[in-house]
PDB file of C-alpha atoms and ligand atoms in Angstrom:
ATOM      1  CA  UNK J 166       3.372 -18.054  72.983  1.00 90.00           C
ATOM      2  CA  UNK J 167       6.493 -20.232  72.492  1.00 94.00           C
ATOM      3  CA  UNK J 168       8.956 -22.312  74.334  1.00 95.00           C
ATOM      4  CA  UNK J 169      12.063 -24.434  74.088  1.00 96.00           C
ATOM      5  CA  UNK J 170      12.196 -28.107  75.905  1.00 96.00           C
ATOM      6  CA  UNK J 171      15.553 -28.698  76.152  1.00 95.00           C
ATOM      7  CA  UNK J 172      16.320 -32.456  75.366  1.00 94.00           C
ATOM      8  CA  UNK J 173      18.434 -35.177  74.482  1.00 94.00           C
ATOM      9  CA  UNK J 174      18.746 -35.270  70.676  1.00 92.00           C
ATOM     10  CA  UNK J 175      17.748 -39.253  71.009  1.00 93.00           C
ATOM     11  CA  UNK J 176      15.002 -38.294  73.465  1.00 93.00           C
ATOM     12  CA  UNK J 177      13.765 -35.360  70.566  1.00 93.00           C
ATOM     13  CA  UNK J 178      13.833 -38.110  67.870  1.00 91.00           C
ATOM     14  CA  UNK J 179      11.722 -40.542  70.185  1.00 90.00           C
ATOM     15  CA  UNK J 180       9.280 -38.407  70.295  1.00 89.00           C
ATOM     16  CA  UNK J 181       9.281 -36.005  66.686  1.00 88.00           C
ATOM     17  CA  UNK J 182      11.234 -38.649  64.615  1.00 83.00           C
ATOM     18  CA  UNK J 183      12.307 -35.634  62.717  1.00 82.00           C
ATOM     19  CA  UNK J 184       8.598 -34.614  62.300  1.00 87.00           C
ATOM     20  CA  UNK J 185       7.004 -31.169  62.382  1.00 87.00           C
ATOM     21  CA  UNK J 186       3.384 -31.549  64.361  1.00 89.00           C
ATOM     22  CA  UNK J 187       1.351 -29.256  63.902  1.00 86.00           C
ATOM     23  CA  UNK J 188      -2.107 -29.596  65.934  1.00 87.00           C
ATOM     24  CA  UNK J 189      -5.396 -28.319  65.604  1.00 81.00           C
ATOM     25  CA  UNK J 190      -8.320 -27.827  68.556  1.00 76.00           C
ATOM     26  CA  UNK J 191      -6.417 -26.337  71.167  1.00 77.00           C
ATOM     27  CA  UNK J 192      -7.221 -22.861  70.654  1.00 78.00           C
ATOM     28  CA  UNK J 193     -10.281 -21.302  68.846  1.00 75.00           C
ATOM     29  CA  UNK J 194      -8.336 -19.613  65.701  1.00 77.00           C
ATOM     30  CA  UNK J 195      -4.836 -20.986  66.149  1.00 82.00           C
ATOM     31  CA  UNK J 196      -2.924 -23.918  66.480  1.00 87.00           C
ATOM     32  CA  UNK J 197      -0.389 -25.167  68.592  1.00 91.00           C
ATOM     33  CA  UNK J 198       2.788 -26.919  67.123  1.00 92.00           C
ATOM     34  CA  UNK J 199       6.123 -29.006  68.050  1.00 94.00           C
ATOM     35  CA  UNK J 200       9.164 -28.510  66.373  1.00 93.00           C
ATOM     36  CA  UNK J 201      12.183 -30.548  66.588  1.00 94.00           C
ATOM     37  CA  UNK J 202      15.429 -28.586  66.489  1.00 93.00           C
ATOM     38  CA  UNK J 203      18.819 -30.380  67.852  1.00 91.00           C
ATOM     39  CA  UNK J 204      18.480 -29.529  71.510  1.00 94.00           C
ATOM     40  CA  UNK J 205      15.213 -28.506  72.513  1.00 95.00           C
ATOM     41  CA  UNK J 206      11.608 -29.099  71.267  1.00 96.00           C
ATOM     42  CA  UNK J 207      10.059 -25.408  70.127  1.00 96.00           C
ATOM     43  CA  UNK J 208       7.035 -25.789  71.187  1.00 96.00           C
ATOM     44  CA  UNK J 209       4.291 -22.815  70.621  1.00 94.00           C
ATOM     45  CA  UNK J 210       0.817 -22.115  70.166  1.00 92.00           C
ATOM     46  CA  UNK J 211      -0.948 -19.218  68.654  1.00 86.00           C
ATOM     47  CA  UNK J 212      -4.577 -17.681  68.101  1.00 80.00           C
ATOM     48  CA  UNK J 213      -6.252 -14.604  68.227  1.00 76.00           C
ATOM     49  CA  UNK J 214      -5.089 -11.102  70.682  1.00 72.00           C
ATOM     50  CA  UNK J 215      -8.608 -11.658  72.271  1.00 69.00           C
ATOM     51  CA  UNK J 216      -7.579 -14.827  73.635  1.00 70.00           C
ATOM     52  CA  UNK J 217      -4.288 -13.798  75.359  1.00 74.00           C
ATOM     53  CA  UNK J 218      -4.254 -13.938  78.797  1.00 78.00           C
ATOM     54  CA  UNK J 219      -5.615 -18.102  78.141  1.00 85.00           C
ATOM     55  CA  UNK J 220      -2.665 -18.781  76.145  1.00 88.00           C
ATOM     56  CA  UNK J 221       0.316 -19.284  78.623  1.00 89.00           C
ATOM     57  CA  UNK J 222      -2.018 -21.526  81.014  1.00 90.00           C
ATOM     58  CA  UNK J 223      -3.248 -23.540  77.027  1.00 90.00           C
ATOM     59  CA  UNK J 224       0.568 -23.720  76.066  1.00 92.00           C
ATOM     60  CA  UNK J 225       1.679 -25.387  79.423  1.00 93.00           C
ATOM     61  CA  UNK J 226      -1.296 -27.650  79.375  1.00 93.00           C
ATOM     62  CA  UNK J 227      -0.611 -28.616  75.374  1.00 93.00           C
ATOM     63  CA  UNK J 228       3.146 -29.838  76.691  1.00 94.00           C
ATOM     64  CA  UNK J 229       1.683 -32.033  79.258  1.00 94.00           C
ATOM     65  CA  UNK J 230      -0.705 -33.440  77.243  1.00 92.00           C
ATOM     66  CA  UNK J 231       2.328 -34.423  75.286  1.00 91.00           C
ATOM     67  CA  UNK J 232       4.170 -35.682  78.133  1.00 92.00           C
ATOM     68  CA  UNK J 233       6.821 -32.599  78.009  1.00 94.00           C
ATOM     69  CA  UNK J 234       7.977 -30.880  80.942  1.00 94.00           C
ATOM     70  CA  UNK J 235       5.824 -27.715  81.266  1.00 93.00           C
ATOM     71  CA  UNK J 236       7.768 -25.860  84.215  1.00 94.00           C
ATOM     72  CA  UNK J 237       9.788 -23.843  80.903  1.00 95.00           C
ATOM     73  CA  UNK J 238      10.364 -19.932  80.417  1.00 95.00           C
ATOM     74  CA  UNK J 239       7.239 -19.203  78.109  1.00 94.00           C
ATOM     75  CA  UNK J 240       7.344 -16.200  75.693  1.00 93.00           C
ATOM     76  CA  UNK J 241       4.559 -13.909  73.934  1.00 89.00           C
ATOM     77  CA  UNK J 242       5.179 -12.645  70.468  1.00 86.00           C
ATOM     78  CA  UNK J 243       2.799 -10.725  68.226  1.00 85.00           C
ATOM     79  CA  UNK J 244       1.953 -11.161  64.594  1.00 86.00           C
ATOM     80  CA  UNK J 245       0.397  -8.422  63.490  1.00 89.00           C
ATOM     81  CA  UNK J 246      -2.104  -9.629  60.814  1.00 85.00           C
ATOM     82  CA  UNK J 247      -3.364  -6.450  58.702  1.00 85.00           C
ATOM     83  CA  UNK J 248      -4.913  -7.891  56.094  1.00 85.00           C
ATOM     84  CA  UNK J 249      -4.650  -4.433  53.806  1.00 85.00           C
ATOM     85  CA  UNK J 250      -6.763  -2.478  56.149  1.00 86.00           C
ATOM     86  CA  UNK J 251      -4.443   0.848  55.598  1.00 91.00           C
ATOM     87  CA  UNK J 252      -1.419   2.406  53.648  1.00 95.00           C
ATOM     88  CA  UNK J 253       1.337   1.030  53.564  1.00 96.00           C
ATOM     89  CA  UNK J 254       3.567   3.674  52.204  1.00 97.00           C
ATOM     90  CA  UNK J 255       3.402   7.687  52.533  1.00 97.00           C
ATOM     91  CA  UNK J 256       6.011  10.299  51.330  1.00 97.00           C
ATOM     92  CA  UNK J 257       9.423   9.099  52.051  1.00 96.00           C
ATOM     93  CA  UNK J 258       8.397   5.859  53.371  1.00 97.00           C
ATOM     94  CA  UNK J 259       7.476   2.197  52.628  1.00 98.00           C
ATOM     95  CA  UNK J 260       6.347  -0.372  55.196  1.00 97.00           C
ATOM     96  CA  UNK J 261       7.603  -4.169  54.363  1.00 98.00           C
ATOM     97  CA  UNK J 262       7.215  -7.159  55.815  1.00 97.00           C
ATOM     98  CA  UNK J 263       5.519  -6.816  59.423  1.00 95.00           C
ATOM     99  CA  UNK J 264       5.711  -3.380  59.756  1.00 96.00           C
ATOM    100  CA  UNK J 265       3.434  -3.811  56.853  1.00 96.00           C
ATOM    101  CA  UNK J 266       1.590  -5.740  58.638  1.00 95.00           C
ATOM    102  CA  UNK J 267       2.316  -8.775  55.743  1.00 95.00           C
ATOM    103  CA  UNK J 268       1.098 -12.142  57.727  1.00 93.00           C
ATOM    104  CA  UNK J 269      -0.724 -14.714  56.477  1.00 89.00           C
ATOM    105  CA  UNK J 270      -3.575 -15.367  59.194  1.00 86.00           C
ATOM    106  CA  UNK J 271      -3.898 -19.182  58.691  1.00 83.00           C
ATOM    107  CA  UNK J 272      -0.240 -20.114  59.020  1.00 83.00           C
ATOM    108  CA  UNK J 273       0.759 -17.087  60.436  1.00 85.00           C
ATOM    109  CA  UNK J 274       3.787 -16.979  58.409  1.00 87.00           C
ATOM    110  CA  UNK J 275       5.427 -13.923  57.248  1.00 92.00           C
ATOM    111  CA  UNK J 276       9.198 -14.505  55.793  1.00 93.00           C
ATOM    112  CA  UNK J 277       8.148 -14.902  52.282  1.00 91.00           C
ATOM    113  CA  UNK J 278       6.251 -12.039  52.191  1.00 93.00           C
ATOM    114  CA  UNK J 279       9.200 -10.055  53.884  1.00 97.00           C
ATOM    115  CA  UNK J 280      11.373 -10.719  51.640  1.00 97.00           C
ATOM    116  CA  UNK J 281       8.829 -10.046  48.588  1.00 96.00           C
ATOM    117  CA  UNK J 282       7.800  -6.821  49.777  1.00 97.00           C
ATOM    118  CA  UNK J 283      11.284  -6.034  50.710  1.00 98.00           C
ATOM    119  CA  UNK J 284      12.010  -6.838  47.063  1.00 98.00           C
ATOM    120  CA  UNK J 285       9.499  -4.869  45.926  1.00 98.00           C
ATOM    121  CA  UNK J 286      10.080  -1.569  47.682  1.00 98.00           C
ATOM    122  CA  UNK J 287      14.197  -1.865  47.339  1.00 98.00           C
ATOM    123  CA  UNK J 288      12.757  -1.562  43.418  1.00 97.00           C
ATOM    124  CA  UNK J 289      10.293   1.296  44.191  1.00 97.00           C
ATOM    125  CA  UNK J 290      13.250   3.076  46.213  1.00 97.00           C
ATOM    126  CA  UNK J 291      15.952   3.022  43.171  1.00 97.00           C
ATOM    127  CA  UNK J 292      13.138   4.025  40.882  1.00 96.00           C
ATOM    128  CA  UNK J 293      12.235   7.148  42.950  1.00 96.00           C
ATOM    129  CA  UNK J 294      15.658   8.113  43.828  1.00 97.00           C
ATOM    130  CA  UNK J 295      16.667   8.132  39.475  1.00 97.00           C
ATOM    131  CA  UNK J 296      13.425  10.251  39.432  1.00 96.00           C
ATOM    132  CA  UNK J 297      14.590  12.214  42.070  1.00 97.00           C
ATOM    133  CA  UNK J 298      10.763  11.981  43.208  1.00 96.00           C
ATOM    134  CA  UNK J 299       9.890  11.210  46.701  1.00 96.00           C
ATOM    135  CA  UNK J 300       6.401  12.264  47.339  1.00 96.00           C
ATOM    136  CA  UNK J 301       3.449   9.766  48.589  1.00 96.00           C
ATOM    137  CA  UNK J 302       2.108   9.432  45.186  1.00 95.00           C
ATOM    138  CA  UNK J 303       5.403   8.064  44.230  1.00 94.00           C
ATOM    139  CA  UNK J 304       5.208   5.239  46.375  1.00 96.00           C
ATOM    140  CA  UNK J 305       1.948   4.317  46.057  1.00 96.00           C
ATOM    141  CA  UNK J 306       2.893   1.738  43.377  1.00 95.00           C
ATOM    142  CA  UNK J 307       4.627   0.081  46.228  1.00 97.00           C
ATOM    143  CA  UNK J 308       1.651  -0.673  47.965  1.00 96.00           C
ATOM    144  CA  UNK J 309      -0.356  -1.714  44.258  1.00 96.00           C
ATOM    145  CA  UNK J 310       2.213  -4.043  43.169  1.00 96.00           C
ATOM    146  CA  UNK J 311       2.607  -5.790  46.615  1.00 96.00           C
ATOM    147  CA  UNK J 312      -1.266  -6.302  46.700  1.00 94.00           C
ATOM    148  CA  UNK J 313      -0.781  -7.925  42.890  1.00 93.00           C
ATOM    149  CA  UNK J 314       2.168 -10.014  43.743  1.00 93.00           C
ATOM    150  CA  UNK J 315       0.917 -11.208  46.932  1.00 92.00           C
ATOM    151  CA  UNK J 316      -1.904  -9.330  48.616  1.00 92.00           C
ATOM    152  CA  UNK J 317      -4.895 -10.624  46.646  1.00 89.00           C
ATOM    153  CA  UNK J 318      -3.591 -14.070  47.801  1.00 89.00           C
ATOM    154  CA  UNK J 319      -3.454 -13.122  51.731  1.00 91.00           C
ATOM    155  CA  UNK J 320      -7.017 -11.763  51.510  1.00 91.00           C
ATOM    156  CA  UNK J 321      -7.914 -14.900  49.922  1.00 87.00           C
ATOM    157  CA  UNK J 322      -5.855 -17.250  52.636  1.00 86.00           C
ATOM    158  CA  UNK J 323      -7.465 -14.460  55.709  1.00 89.00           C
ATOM    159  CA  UNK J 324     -11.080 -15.287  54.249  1.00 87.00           C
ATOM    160  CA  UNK J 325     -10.143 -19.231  54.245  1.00 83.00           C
ATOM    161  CA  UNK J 326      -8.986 -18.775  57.899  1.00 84.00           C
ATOM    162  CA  UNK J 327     -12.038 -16.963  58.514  1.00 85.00           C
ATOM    163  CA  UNK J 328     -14.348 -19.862  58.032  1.00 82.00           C
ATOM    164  CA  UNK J 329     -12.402 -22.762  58.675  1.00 80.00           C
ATOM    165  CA  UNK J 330     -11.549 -21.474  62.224  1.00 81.00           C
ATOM    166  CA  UNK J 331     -14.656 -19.954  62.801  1.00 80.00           C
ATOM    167  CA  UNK J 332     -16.538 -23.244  62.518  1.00 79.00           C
ATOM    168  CA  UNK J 333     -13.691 -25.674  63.709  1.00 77.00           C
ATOM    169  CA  UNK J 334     -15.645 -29.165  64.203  1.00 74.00           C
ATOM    170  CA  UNK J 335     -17.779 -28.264  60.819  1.00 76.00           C
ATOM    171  CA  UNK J 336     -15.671 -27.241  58.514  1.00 77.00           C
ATOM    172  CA  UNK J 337     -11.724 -26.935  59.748  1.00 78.00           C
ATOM    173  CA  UNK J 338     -12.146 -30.653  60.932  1.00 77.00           C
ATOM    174  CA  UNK J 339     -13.478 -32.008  57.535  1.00 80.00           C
ATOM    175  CA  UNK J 340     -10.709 -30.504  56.102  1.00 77.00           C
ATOM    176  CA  UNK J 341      -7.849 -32.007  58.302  1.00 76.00           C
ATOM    177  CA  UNK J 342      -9.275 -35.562  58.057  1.00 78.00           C
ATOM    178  CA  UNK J 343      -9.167 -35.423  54.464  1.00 81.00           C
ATOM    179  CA  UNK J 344      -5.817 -36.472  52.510  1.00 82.00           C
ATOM    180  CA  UNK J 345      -6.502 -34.487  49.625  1.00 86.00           C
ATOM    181  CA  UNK J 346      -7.323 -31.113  51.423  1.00 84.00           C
ATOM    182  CA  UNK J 347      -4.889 -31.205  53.418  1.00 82.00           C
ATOM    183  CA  UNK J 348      -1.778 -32.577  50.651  1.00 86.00           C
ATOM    184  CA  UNK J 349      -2.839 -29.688  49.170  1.00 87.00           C
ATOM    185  CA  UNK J 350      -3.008 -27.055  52.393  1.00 81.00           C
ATOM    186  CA  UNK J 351       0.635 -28.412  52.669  1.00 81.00           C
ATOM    187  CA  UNK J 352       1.372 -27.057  49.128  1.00 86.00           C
ATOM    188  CA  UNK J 353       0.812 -23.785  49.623  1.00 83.00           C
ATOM    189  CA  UNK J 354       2.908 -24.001  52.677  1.00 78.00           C
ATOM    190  CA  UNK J 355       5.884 -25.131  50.413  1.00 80.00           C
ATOM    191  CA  UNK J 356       4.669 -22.206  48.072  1.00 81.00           C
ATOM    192  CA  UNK J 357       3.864 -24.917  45.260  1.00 89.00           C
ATOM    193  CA  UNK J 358       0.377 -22.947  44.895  1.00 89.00           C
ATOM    194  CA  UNK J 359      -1.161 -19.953  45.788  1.00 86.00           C
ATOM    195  CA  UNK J 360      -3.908 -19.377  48.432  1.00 84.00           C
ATOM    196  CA  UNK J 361      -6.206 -18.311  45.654  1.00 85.00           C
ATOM    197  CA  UNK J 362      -5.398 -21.707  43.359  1.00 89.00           C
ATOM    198  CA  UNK J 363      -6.412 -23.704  46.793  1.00 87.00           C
ATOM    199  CA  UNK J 364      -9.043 -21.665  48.035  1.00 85.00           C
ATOM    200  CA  UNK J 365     -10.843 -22.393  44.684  1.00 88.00           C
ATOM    201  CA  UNK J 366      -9.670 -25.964  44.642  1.00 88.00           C
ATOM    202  CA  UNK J 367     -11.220 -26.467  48.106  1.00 85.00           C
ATOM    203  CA  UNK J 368     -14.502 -24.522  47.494  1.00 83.00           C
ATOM    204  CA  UNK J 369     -15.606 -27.119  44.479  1.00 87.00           C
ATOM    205  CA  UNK J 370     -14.853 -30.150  45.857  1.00 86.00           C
ATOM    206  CA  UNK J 371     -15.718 -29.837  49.700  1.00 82.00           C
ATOM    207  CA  UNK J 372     -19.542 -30.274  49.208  1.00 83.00           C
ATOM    208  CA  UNK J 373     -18.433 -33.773  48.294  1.00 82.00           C
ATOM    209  CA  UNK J 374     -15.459 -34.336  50.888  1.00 81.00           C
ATOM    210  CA  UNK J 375     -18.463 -32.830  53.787  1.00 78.00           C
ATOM    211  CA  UNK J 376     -20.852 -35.709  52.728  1.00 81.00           C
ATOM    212  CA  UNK J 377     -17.916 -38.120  52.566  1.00 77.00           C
ATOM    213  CA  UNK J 378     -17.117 -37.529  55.999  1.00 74.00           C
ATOM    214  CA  UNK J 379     -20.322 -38.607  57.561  1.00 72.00           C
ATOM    215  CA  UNK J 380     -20.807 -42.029  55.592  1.00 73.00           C
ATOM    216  CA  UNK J 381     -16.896 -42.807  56.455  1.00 66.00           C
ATOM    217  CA  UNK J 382     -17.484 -42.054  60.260  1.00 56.00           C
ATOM    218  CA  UNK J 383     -14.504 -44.436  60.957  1.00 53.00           C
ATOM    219  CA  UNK J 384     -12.015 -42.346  60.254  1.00 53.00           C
ATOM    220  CA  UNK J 385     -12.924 -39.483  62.945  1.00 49.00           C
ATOM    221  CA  UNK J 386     -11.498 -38.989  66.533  1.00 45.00           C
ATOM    222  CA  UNK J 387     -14.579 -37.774  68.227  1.00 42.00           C
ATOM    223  CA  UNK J 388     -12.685 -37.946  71.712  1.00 39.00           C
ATOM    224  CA  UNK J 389     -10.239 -35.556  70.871  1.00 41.00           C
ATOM    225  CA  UNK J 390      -9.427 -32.067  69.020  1.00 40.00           C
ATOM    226  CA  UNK J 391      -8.785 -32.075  65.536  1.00 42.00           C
ATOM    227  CA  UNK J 392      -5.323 -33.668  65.532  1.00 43.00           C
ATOM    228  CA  UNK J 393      -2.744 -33.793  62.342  1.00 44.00           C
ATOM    229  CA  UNK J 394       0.738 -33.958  61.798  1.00 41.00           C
ATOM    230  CA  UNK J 395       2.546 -32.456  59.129  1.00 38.00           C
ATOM    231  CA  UNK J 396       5.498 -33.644  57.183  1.00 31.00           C
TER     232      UNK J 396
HETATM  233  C1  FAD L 232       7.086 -17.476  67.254  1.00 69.81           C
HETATM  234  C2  FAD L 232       7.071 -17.110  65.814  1.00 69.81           C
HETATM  235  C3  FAD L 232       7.221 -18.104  64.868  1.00 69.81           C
HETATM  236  C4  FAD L 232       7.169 -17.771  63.514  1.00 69.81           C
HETATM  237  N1  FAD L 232       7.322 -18.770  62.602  1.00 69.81           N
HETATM  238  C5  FAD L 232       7.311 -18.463  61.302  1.00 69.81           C
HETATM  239  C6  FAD L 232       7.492 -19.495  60.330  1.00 69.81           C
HETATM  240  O1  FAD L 232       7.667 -20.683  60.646  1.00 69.81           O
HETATM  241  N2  FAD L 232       7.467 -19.154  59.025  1.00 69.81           N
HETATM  242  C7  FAD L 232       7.277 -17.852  58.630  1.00 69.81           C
HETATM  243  O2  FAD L 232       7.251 -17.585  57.422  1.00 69.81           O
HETATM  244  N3  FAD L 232       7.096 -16.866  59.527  1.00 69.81           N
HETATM  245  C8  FAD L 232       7.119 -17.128  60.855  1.00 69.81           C
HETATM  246  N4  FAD L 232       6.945 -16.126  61.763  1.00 69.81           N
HETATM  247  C9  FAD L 232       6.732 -14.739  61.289  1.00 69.81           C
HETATM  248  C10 FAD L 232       8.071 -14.165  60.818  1.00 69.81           C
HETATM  249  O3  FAD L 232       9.032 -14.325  61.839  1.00 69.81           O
HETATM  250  C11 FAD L 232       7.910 -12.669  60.502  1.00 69.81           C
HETATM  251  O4  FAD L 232       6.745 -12.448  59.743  1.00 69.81           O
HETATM  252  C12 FAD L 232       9.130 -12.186  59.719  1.00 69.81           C
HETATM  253  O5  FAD L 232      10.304 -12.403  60.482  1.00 69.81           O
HETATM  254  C13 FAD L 232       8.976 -10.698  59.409  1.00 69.81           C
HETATM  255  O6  FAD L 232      10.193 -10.208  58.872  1.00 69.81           O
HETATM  256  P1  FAD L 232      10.543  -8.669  58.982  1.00 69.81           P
HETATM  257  O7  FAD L 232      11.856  -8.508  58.297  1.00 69.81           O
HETATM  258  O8  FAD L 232       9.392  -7.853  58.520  1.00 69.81           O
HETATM  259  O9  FAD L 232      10.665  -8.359  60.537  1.00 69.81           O
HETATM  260  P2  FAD L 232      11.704  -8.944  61.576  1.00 69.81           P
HETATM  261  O10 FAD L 232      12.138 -10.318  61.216  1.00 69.81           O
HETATM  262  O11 FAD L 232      11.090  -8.706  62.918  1.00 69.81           O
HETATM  263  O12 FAD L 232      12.979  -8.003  61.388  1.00 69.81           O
HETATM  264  C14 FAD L 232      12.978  -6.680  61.846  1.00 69.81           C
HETATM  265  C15 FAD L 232      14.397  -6.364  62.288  1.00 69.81           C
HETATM  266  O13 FAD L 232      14.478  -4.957  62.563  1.00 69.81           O
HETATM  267  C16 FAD L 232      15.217  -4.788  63.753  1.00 69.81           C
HETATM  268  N5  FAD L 232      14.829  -3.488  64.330  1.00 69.81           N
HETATM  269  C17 FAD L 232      13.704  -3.183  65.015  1.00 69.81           C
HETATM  270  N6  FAD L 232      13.712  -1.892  65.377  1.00 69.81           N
HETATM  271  C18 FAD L 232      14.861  -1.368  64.897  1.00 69.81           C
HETATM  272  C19 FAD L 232      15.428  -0.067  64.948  1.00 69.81           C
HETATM  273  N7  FAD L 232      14.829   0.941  65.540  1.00 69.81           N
HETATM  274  N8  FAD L 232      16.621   0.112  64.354  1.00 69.81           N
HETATM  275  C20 FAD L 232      17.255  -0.907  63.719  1.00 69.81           C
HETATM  276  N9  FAD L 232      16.749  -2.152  63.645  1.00 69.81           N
HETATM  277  C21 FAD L 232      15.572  -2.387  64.222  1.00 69.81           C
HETATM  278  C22 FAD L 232      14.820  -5.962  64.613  1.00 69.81           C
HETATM  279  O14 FAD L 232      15.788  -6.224  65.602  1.00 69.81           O
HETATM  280  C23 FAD L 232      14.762  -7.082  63.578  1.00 69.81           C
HETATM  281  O15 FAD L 232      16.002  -7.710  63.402  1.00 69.81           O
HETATM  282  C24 FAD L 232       6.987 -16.418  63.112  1.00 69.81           C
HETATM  283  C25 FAD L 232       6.860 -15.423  64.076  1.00 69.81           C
HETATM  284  C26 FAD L 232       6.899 -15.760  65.398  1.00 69.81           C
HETATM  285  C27 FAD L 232       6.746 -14.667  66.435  1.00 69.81           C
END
């Protein structure tokens, strides 16, 4: 669900100072998130199809709790997460982006792999059309180089989501409360590393970051949801 806030660009800057927020704690498998563009706030928050009909009441309730006006037009879009559960190509045809169904479930974004996949099949297509071959076999390389380039990696990042969201106050808030995890969550946001070079970054050291947390109790915000803001 998203919305735009119109606003004062002084007022937006009061409140942002130019600063993407991206929350945790509102929604079981989601987060909710502020962006500051020049006119309006876009504010949105996302989680899981199951959860639908609870999200416009969350999303107005998230905007007061941030002291923004909640009587705004909200919207519902869908990200449709397929995490390589069927073909993506048959004879004649290629799916790309989200019509392939190309999302990453923990960030939910999808551009880069749009435009990879796109890259991708635009090669399959010319390749096919000097073969003058079009049938599904053809294109299955389409689907077997996207899962090399990229899939692997969302599988990885879907698995990740899997058990950080599923146990939110165990695991997903251990993570956001540590520098290091997260510095290096925001890295594969930038595309500076791969799910899969995180994933197994993560899995070694948060035996030790888990412990850490409990004999550093100081740190924590037990009042509230898992809170963070993102550069
Ligand atoms: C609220 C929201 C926020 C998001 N934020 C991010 C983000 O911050 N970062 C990120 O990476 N991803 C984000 N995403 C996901 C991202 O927008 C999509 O994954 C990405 O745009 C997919 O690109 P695409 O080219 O596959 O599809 P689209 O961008 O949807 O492009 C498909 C195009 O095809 C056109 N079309 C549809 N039907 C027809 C037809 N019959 N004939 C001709 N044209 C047609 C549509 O009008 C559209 O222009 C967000 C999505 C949403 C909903």
């Amino acid at each position: 669900m998203i919305a735009e806030i119109p606003m004062s660009e002084s007022e937006i800057s009061r409140l942002l100072d130019d600063i993407v927020e991206i929350h945790y704690g509102y929604i079981d498998m989601g987060y909710a998130w502020l962006f500051p563009k020049r006119e309006y706030i876009s504010a949105g928050i996302g989680g899981r199809l199951i959860k639908a009909k609870t999200l416009i009441q969350r999303l107005r309730s998230y905007l007061r709790s941030h002291g923004l006006r909640d009587d705004v037009r909200v919207r519902g879009c869908f990200l449709p997460i397929s995490r390589f559960r069927h073909n993506v190509y048959a004879e004649r045809l290629m799916l790309t982006g989200d019509a392939a169904g190309f999302v990453d479930s923990f960030s939910g974004e999808g551009i880069r792999w749009a435009i990879l996949s796109g890259k991708i099949a635009a090669r399959t297509a010319i390749r096919c059309h000097e073969k003058n071959r079009f049938s599904a076999d053809e294109f299955k390389e389409y689907q077997d180089q996207c899962f090399s380039n990229f899939g692997a990696d969302l599988l990885r990042s879907a698995k990740l989501a899997d058990r950080l969201f599923g146990h939110p106050w165990i695991l997903l808030k251990t993570a956001l409360i540590n520098d290091r995890i997260l510095k290096m969550h925001l890295k594969t946001i930038t595309g500076e590393i791969s799910f899969r070079e995180y994933a197994d970054w993560v899995r070694i050291r948060f035996p030790l970051f888990f412990i850490k947390r409990f004999f550093s109790p100081k740190k924590e915000n037990t009042s509230k949801p898992t809170h963070c803001s993102l550069l």
